Tab-separated table of C-alpha atoms in Angstrom:
chain	number	residue	atom	x	y	z
A	3	MET	CA	-18.744	-4.630	-0.526
A	4	ASN	CA	-21.370	-4.359	-3.228
A	5	GLU	CA	-19.483	-6.163	-5.967
A	6	THR	CA	-18.490	-9.701	-6.758
A	7	PRO	CA	-14.914	-10.144	-5.516
A	8	ARG	CA	-12.280	-10.007	-8.212
A	9	TRP	CA	-10.495	-13.238	-7.277
A	10	LEU	CA	-6.770	-13.407	-7.922
A	11	THR	CA	-5.493	-15.075	-11.077
A	12	PRO	CA	-3.042	-17.948	-10.528
A	13	ALA	CA	-0.148	-15.633	-11.436
A	14	GLU	CA	-1.366	-12.931	-9.044
A	15	GLN	CA	-1.923	-15.433	-6.273
A	16	ARG	CA	1.510	-16.945	-6.688
A	17	ALA	CA	3.248	-13.552	-6.641
A	18	TRP	CA	1.198	-12.172	-3.753
A	19	ARG	CA	1.742	-15.273	-1.628
A	20	SER	CA	5.473	-15.205	-2.322
A	21	PHE	CA	5.546	-11.570	-1.324
A	22	VAL	CA	3.646	-12.235	1.927
A	23	ARG	CA	5.931	-15.173	2.713
A	24	MET	CA	9.031	-13.110	2.017
A	25	GLN	CA	7.823	-10.319	4.288
A	26	GLN	CA	7.196	-12.841	7.089
A	27	LYS	CA	10.610	-14.455	6.710
A	28	LEU	CA	12.547	-11.252	6.246
A	29	GLN	CA	10.881	-9.393	9.091
A	30	GLY	CA	11.249	-12.349	11.438
A	31	ARG	CA	14.913	-12.890	10.615
A	32	LEU	CA	15.911	-9.237	10.556
A	33	SER	CA	14.186	-8.504	13.848
A	34	ARG	CA	15.810	-11.475	15.592
A	35	ARG	CA	19.202	-10.468	14.251
A	36	LEU	CA	18.679	-6.852	15.322
A	37	GLN	CA	17.728	-7.957	18.836
A	38	ALA	CA	20.717	-10.286	19.086
A	39	ASP	CA	23.210	-7.802	17.618
A	40	SER	CA	21.998	-4.578	19.183
A	41	GLY	CA	19.361	-5.226	21.846
A	42	LEU	CA	16.775	-3.269	19.858
A	43	SER	CA	13.415	-4.551	18.675
A	44	GLU	CA	12.202	-3.893	15.147
A	45	ALA	CA	9.732	-1.414	16.668
A	46	ASP	CA	12.534	0.431	18.510
A	47	TYR	CA	14.533	0.658	15.303
A	48	THR	CA	11.536	1.907	13.335
A	49	VAL	CA	10.885	4.730	15.809
A	50	LEU	CA	14.563	5.689	16.044
A	51	VAL	CA	14.884	5.864	12.230
A	52	GLU	CA	11.831	8.118	11.985
A	53	LEU	CA	13.202	10.480	14.640
A	54	THR	CA	16.735	10.487	13.241
A	55	ASP	CA	15.352	11.575	9.872
A	56	ALA	CA	13.294	14.429	11.355
A	57	PRO	CA	14.538	17.997	11.960
A	58	ASP	CA	15.939	18.287	15.508
A	59	GLY	CA	15.243	14.564	16.023
A	60	ARG	CA	11.644	15.220	16.979
A	61	ARG	CA	8.199	14.483	15.591
A	62	ARG	CA	4.650	15.027	16.747
A	63	PHE	CA	3.344	11.878	18.383
A	64	LEU	CA	0.402	11.616	15.959
A	65	ASP	CA	2.567	12.240	12.890
A	66	LEU	CA	4.908	9.509	14.042
A	67	ALA	CA	2.066	7.022	14.471
A	68	LYS	CA	0.657	7.917	11.068
A	69	ALA	CA	4.028	7.667	9.316
A	70	VAL	CA	4.517	4.050	10.348
A	71	GLU	CA	0.786	3.145	10.305
A	72	TRP	CA	0.588	2.140	13.960
A	73	GLU	CA	-2.543	2.561	16.041
A	74	LYS	CA	-2.179	5.410	18.540
A	75	SER	CA	-2.429	2.983	21.462
A	76	ARG	CA	0.415	0.855	20.120
A	77	MET	CA	2.631	3.899	19.609
A	78	SER	CA	1.760	5.247	23.041
A	79	HIS	CA	2.693	1.995	24.790
A	80	HIS	CA	5.870	1.684	22.797
A	81	ILE	CA	6.991	5.258	23.433
A	82	THR	CA	6.384	4.718	27.157
A	83	ARG	CA	8.694	1.704	27.085
A	84	MET	CA	11.356	3.531	25.061
A	85	THR	CA	11.141	6.494	27.429
A	86	LYS	CA	11.809	4.229	30.411
A	87	ARG	CA	14.904	2.928	28.633
A	88	GLY	CA	16.075	6.495	27.963
A	89	LEU	CA	15.972	6.230	24.148
A	90	VAL	CA	13.371	8.966	23.618
A	91	THR	CA	11.562	11.623	25.643
A	92	ARG	CA	8.147	13.206	25.386
A	93	VAL	CA	7.985	17.000	25.198
A	94	GLU	CA	4.559	18.503	25.803
A	95	CYS	CA	3.460	21.509	23.755
A	96	PRO	CA	0.548	23.015	25.671
A	97	GLU	CA	0.678	26.320	23.796
A	98	ASP	CA	-0.340	25.120	20.349
A	99	GLY	CA	-2.841	22.382	21.161
A	100	ARG	CA	-1.376	20.045	18.525
A	101	GLY	CA	-0.031	17.486	20.953
A	102	ALA	CA	3.258	16.249	22.315
A	103	PHE	CA	6.538	15.748	20.502
A	104	VAL	CA	8.597	12.593	20.742
A	105	VAL	CA	12.307	13.457	20.787
A	106	ILE	CA	15.322	11.177	20.379
A	107	THR	CA	17.821	11.371	23.271
A	108	PRO	CA	21.627	11.175	23.068
A	109	ALA	CA	21.296	7.542	24.232
A	110	GLY	CA	18.815	6.957	21.405
A	111	HIS	CA	21.250	8.464	18.902
A	112	GLU	CA	24.022	6.255	20.244
A	113	ALA	CA	21.825	3.153	20.096
A	114	ILE	CA	20.943	3.612	16.435
A	115	ARG	CA	24.488	4.686	15.536
A	116	ALA	CA	25.748	1.399	16.960
A	117	ALA	CA	22.950	-0.713	15.473
A	118	ALA	CA	22.901	0.694	11.927
A	119	PRO	CA	26.026	-0.921	10.426
A	120	LEU	CA	25.074	-4.352	11.764
A	121	HIS	CA	21.537	-3.958	10.504
A	122	VAL	CA	22.744	-2.827	7.084
A	123	GLU	CA	24.969	-5.891	6.878
A	124	ALA	CA	22.004	-8.150	7.743
A	125	VAL	CA	19.842	-6.429	5.103
A	126	ARG	CA	22.581	-7.126	2.540
A	127	GLU	CA	23.039	-10.764	3.496
A	128	MET	CA	19.354	-11.576	3.701
A	129	PHE	CA	17.987	-9.446	0.881
A	130	LEU	CA	20.099	-7.085	-1.218
A	131	ASP	CA	22.757	-9.650	-2.124
A	132	HIS	CA	20.059	-11.724	-3.839
A	133	VAL	CA	18.467	-8.909	-5.845
A	134	THR	CA	19.832	-7.580	-9.145
A	135	PRO	CA	20.228	-3.821	-9.703
A	136	ALA	CA	17.402	-3.926	-12.276
A	137	GLU	CA	15.105	-5.714	-9.830
A	138	LEU	CA	15.990	-3.278	-7.078
A	139	ASP	CA	15.242	-0.330	-9.325
A	140	MET	CA	11.894	-1.844	-10.312
A	141	LEU	CA	11.081	-2.633	-6.679
A	142	GLY	CA	11.898	0.892	-5.543
A	143	HIS	CA	9.634	2.464	-8.145
A	144	LEU	CA	6.836	0.012	-7.451
A	145	CYS	CA	7.023	0.681	-3.702
A	146	GLU	CA	7.058	4.457	-4.150
A	147	ARG	CA	4.008	4.249	-6.389
A	148	VAL	CA	2.070	2.066	-3.937
A	149	VAL	CA	2.985	4.310	-0.990
A	150	ASP	CA	1.899	7.403	-2.939
A	151	ARG	CA	-1.458	5.804	-3.661
A	152	LEU	CA	-1.927	4.731	-0.046
A	153	ASP	CA	-1.047	8.238	1.148
A	154	ALA	CA	-3.407	9.951	-1.320
A	155	PRO	CA	-6.505	11.114	0.594
A	156	SER	CA	-8.800	10.260	-2.306
A	157	HIS	CA	-7.744	6.629	-2.407
A	158	PRO	CA	-10.806	4.364	-2.132
A	159	ALA	CA	-9.175	2.390	0.683
A	160	GLU	CA	-8.944	5.563	2.732
A	161	GLN	CA	-12.605	6.345	2.189
A	162	VAL	CA	-13.669	2.897	3.294
A	163	GLU	CA	-11.486	3.172	6.384
A	164	SER	CA	-12.825	6.579	7.299
A	165	GLY	CA	-16.331	5.237	7.105
A	166	ALA	CA	-15.574	2.091	9.096
B	18	MET	CA	31.052	-8.678	12.770
B	19	ASN	CA	34.691	-8.702	11.718
B	20	GLU	CA	34.369	-6.638	8.555
B	21	THR	CA	33.818	-3.020	7.706
B	22	PRO	CA	30.114	-2.625	6.994
B	23	ARG	CA	29.204	-2.458	3.346
B	24	TRP	CA	27.107	0.696	3.525
B	25	LEU	CA	24.203	1.009	1.114
B	26	THR	CA	24.652	2.954	-2.104
B	27	PRO	CA	22.189	5.825	-2.629
B	28	ALA	CA	20.199	3.641	-5.061
B	29	GLU	CA	20.127	0.734	-2.602
B	30	GLN	CA	19.151	2.976	0.276
B	31	ARG	CA	16.362	4.578	-1.694
B	32	ALA	CA	14.926	1.243	-2.801
B	33	TRP	CA	15.280	-0.419	0.601
B	34	ARG	CA	13.655	2.482	2.409
B	35	SER	CA	10.794	2.565	-0.064
B	36	PHE	CA	10.318	-1.140	0.449
B	37	VAL	CA	10.307	-0.780	4.256
B	38	ARG	CA	7.867	2.114	4.029
B	39	MET	CA	5.589	0.202	1.708
B	40	GLN	CA	5.561	-2.801	4.037
B	41	GLN	CA	4.629	-0.539	6.964
B	42	LYS	CA	1.836	1.177	5.051
B	43	LEU	CA	0.465	-1.927	3.406
B	44	GLN	CA	0.519	-4.062	6.541
B	45	GLY	CA	-1.048	-1.305	8.622
B	46	ARG	CA	-3.811	-0.607	6.126
B	47	LEU	CA	-4.555	-4.214	5.251
B	48	SER	CA	-4.707	-5.266	8.898
B	49	ARG	CA	-7.060	-2.419	9.828
B	50	ARG	CA	-9.293	-3.220	6.877
B	51	LEU	CA	-9.303	-6.923	7.761
B	52	GLN	CA	-10.268	-6.137	11.350
B	53	ALA	CA	-13.025	-3.763	10.262
B	54	ASP	CA	-14.401	-6.057	7.539
B	55	SER	CA	-14.076	-9.426	9.217
B	56	GLY	CA	-13.127	-9.064	12.890
B	57	LEU	CA	-9.855	-10.913	12.307
B	58	SER	CA	-6.387	-9.619	13.090
B	59	GLU	CA	-3.558	-10.006	10.607
B	60	ALA	CA	-2.135	-12.659	12.948
B	61	ASP	CA	-5.426	-14.591	12.970
B	62	TYR	CA	-5.533	-14.503	9.186
B	63	THR	CA	-1.935	-15.662	8.893
B	64	VAL	CA	-2.560	-18.688	11.111
B	65	LEU	CA	-5.833	-19.580	9.388
B	66	VAL	CA	-4.191	-19.428	5.935
B	67	GLU	CA	-1.376	-21.716	7.064
B	68	LEU	CA	-3.846	-24.261	8.463
B	69	THR	CA	-6.203	-24.070	5.477
B	70	ASP	CA	-3.287	-24.896	3.183
B	71	ALA	CA	-2.181	-27.902	5.245
B	72	PRO	CA	-3.483	-31.480	4.843
B	73	ASP	CA	-6.474	-32.027	7.154
B	74	GLY	CA	-6.231	-28.383	8.276
B	75	ARG	CA	-3.585	-29.221	10.872
B	76	ARG	CA	0.081	-28.425	11.458
B	77	ARG	CA	2.565	-29.153	14.187
B	78	PHE	CA	2.821	-26.183	16.521
B	79	LEU	CA	6.566	-25.806	15.937
B	80	ASP	CA	6.262	-26.119	12.150
B	81	LEU	CA	3.606	-23.435	12.192
B	82	ALA	CA	5.792	-21.057	14.200
B	83	LYS	CA	8.744	-21.699	11.918
B	84	ALA	CA	6.711	-21.227	8.730
B	85	VAL	CA	5.696	-17.696	9.663
B	86	GLU	CA	8.921	-16.886	11.606
B	87	TRP	CA	7.222	-16.197	14.918
B	88	GLU	CA	8.871	-16.840	18.247
B	89	LYS	CA	7.380	-19.889	19.981
B	90	SER	CA	6.068	-17.706	22.818
B	91	ARG	CA	4.232	-15.427	20.409
B	92	MET	CA	2.648	-18.366	18.602
B	93	SER	CA	1.706	-20.012	21.887
B	94	HIS	CA	-0.044	-16.898	23.181
B	95	HIS	CA	-1.795	-16.358	19.901
B	96	ILE	CA	-3.019	-19.950	19.580
B	97	THR	CA	-4.374	-19.722	23.134
B	98	ARG	CA	-6.400	-16.664	22.168
B	99	MET	CA	-7.640	-18.244	18.923
B	100	THR	CA	-8.581	-21.410	20.830
B	101	LYS	CA	-10.708	-19.382	23.242
B	102	ARG	CA	-12.510	-17.860	20.254
B	103	GLY	CA	-13.131	-21.328	18.810
B	104	LEU	CA	-11.122	-20.761	15.599
B	105	VAL	CA	-8.546	-23.501	16.226
B	106	THR	CA	-7.953	-26.364	18.661
B	107	ARG	CA	-4.823	-27.986	20.014
B	108	VAL	CA	-4.515	-31.760	19.623
B	109	GLU	CA	-1.826	-33.363	21.731
B	110	CYS	CA	0.248	-36.203	20.275
B	111	PRO	CA	1.862	-37.916	23.244
B	112	GLU	CA	2.755	-41.062	21.285
B	113	ASP	CA	5.336	-39.586	18.936
B	114	GLY	CA	7.036	-36.996	21.103
B	115	ARG	CA	7.014	-34.424	18.316
B	116	GLY	CA	4.586	-32.038	19.944
B	117	ALA	CA	1.015	-30.882	19.561
B	118	PHE	CA	-0.921	-30.145	16.406
B	119	VAL	CA	-2.898	-26.981	15.842
B	120	VAL	CA	-6.104	-27.759	13.936
B	121	ILE	CA	-8.548	-25.380	12.266
B	122	THR	CA	-12.169	-25.769	13.482
B	123	PRO	CA	-15.367	-25.454	11.411
B	124	ALA	CA	-15.736	-21.944	12.887
B	125	GLY	CA	-12.181	-21.162	11.749
B	126	HIS	CA	-12.989	-22.402	8.247
B	127	GLU	CA	-16.115	-20.258	8.205
B	128	ALA	CA	-14.196	-17.206	9.436
B	129	ILE	CA	-11.593	-17.375	6.688
B	130	ARG	CA	-14.189	-18.282	4.047
B	131	ALA	CA	-16.070	-15.097	4.922
B	132	ALA	CA	-12.934	-12.933	5.213
B	133	ALA	CA	-11.081	-14.045	2.079
B	134	PRO	CA	-13.074	-12.233	-0.647
B	135	LEU	CA	-12.982	-8.942	1.270
B	136	HIS	CA	-9.274	-9.326	1.939
B	137	VAL	CA	-8.583	-10.132	-1.712
B	138	GLU	CA	-10.459	-6.993	-2.752
B	139	ALA	CA	-8.381	-4.912	-0.336
B	140	VAL	CA	-5.148	-6.458	-1.653
B	141	ARG	CA	-6.229	-5.483	-5.179
B	142	GLU	CA	-7.177	-1.932	-4.269
B	143	MET	CA	-4.118	-1.233	-2.173
B	144	PHE	CA	-1.478	-3.155	-4.095
B	145	LEU	CA	-2.203	-5.277	-7.161
B	146	ASP	CA	-4.108	-2.570	-9.052
B	147	HIS	CA	-0.937	-0.437	-8.998
B	148	VAL	CA	1.501	-3.117	-10.184
B	149	THR	CA	1.989	-4.134	-13.816
B	150	PRO	CA	1.998	-7.832	-14.808
B	151	ALA	CA	5.727	-7.590	-15.604
B	152	GLU	CA	6.470	-6.062	-12.218
B	153	LEU	CA	4.377	-8.680	-10.476
B	154	ASP	CA	6.200	-11.456	-12.284
B	155	MET	CA	9.567	-10.004	-11.339
B	156	LEU	CA	8.460	-9.464	-7.749
B	157	GLY	CA	7.247	-13.049	-7.448
B	158	HIS	CA	10.531	-14.465	-8.682
B	159	LEU	CA	12.544	-12.136	-6.475
B	160	CYS	CA	10.525	-13.111	-3.409
B	161	GLU	CA	10.791	-16.832	-4.111
B	162	ARG	CA	14.562	-16.507	-4.481
B	163	VAL	CA	14.949	-14.579	-1.220
B	164	VAL	CA	12.733	-17.039	0.673
B	165	ASP	CA	14.726	-19.981	-0.715
B	166	ARG	CA	17.949	-18.393	0.485
B	167	LEU	CA	16.520	-17.651	3.909
B	168	ASP	CA	15.246	-21.231	4.213
B	169	ALA	CA	18.554	-22.772	3.132
B	170	PRO	CA	20.321	-24.122	6.243
B	171	SER	CA	23.733	-23.089	4.932
B	172	HIS	CA	22.808	-19.440	4.579
B	173	PRO	CA	25.227	-17.228	6.532
B	174	ALA	CA	22.349	-15.491	8.281
B	175	GLU	CA	21.236	-18.817	9.694
B	176	GLN	CA	24.700	-19.583	11.012
B	177	VAL	CA	24.971	-16.234	12.740
B	178	GLU	CA	21.542	-16.703	14.311
B	179	SER	CA	22.332	-20.196	15.500
B	180	GLY	CA	25.416	-18.889	17.206
B	181	ALA	CA	23.679	-15.911	18.775
């Protein structure tokens, strides 16, 4: 940090704090509901969604960690726990040197198939029902833009992190 | 769940997934930057902000957990760790039966004072610099509305959780 910090304006501070508070509330409520309805943690659901979306229900361990921005150690511990519960398996790939795959199991497919409609209903009740179509459209575009910038390798934040 | 699930429309699904992805990316990046810049975890920062905002830098343990939607066990473990690092203290209140206070220490004040400008800069770089004033205004209002609904005791989500 070589520069004077650009402090937030009152409007920026108000919006950012509301956004942080909403994330806390929504994540807390949705994860408790998911656990109560389906016996899955938010982390379980996150991993199962990523694998369900991937070809053949499998992703490289490191790609999976990067996609959801978890530290490797966190992903490793979590995959170990999910493996013990039969929701995913690890498949080693010694021939190409690019590391193991994580693969969703039939039990994992069944778990997310059963959880999804209940989770969707909770997302509606807690969030979507209170957002207008115009707001949702704006939010979607805003989120895509921010994700694109965070994923861009030339983003200043990435450079700082690489050097940290 | 007695009803057929109201599945998401393509527009809803796209926006919701972008929002989930952005939360993952932004939380992951901001928390790594915070740790690298200031030696604080996202959880530390969350607790310190809540205490800094409270009168006399203190909040009831249960109010603190509720404000950020953490399970009591998670908050208890985290406050124990922060106490060992000297960032907060617990003050028991045997006379009123309403439970202990968590209080920020001078070292806790110093930690957040040092971390805040770096965190604000990261929030700008990773998020605010990519959001227009109109979008930010809309986002703030949307978030306040959703938080108000989640905090309202008559919200259906609350009833389901209470019965779970």
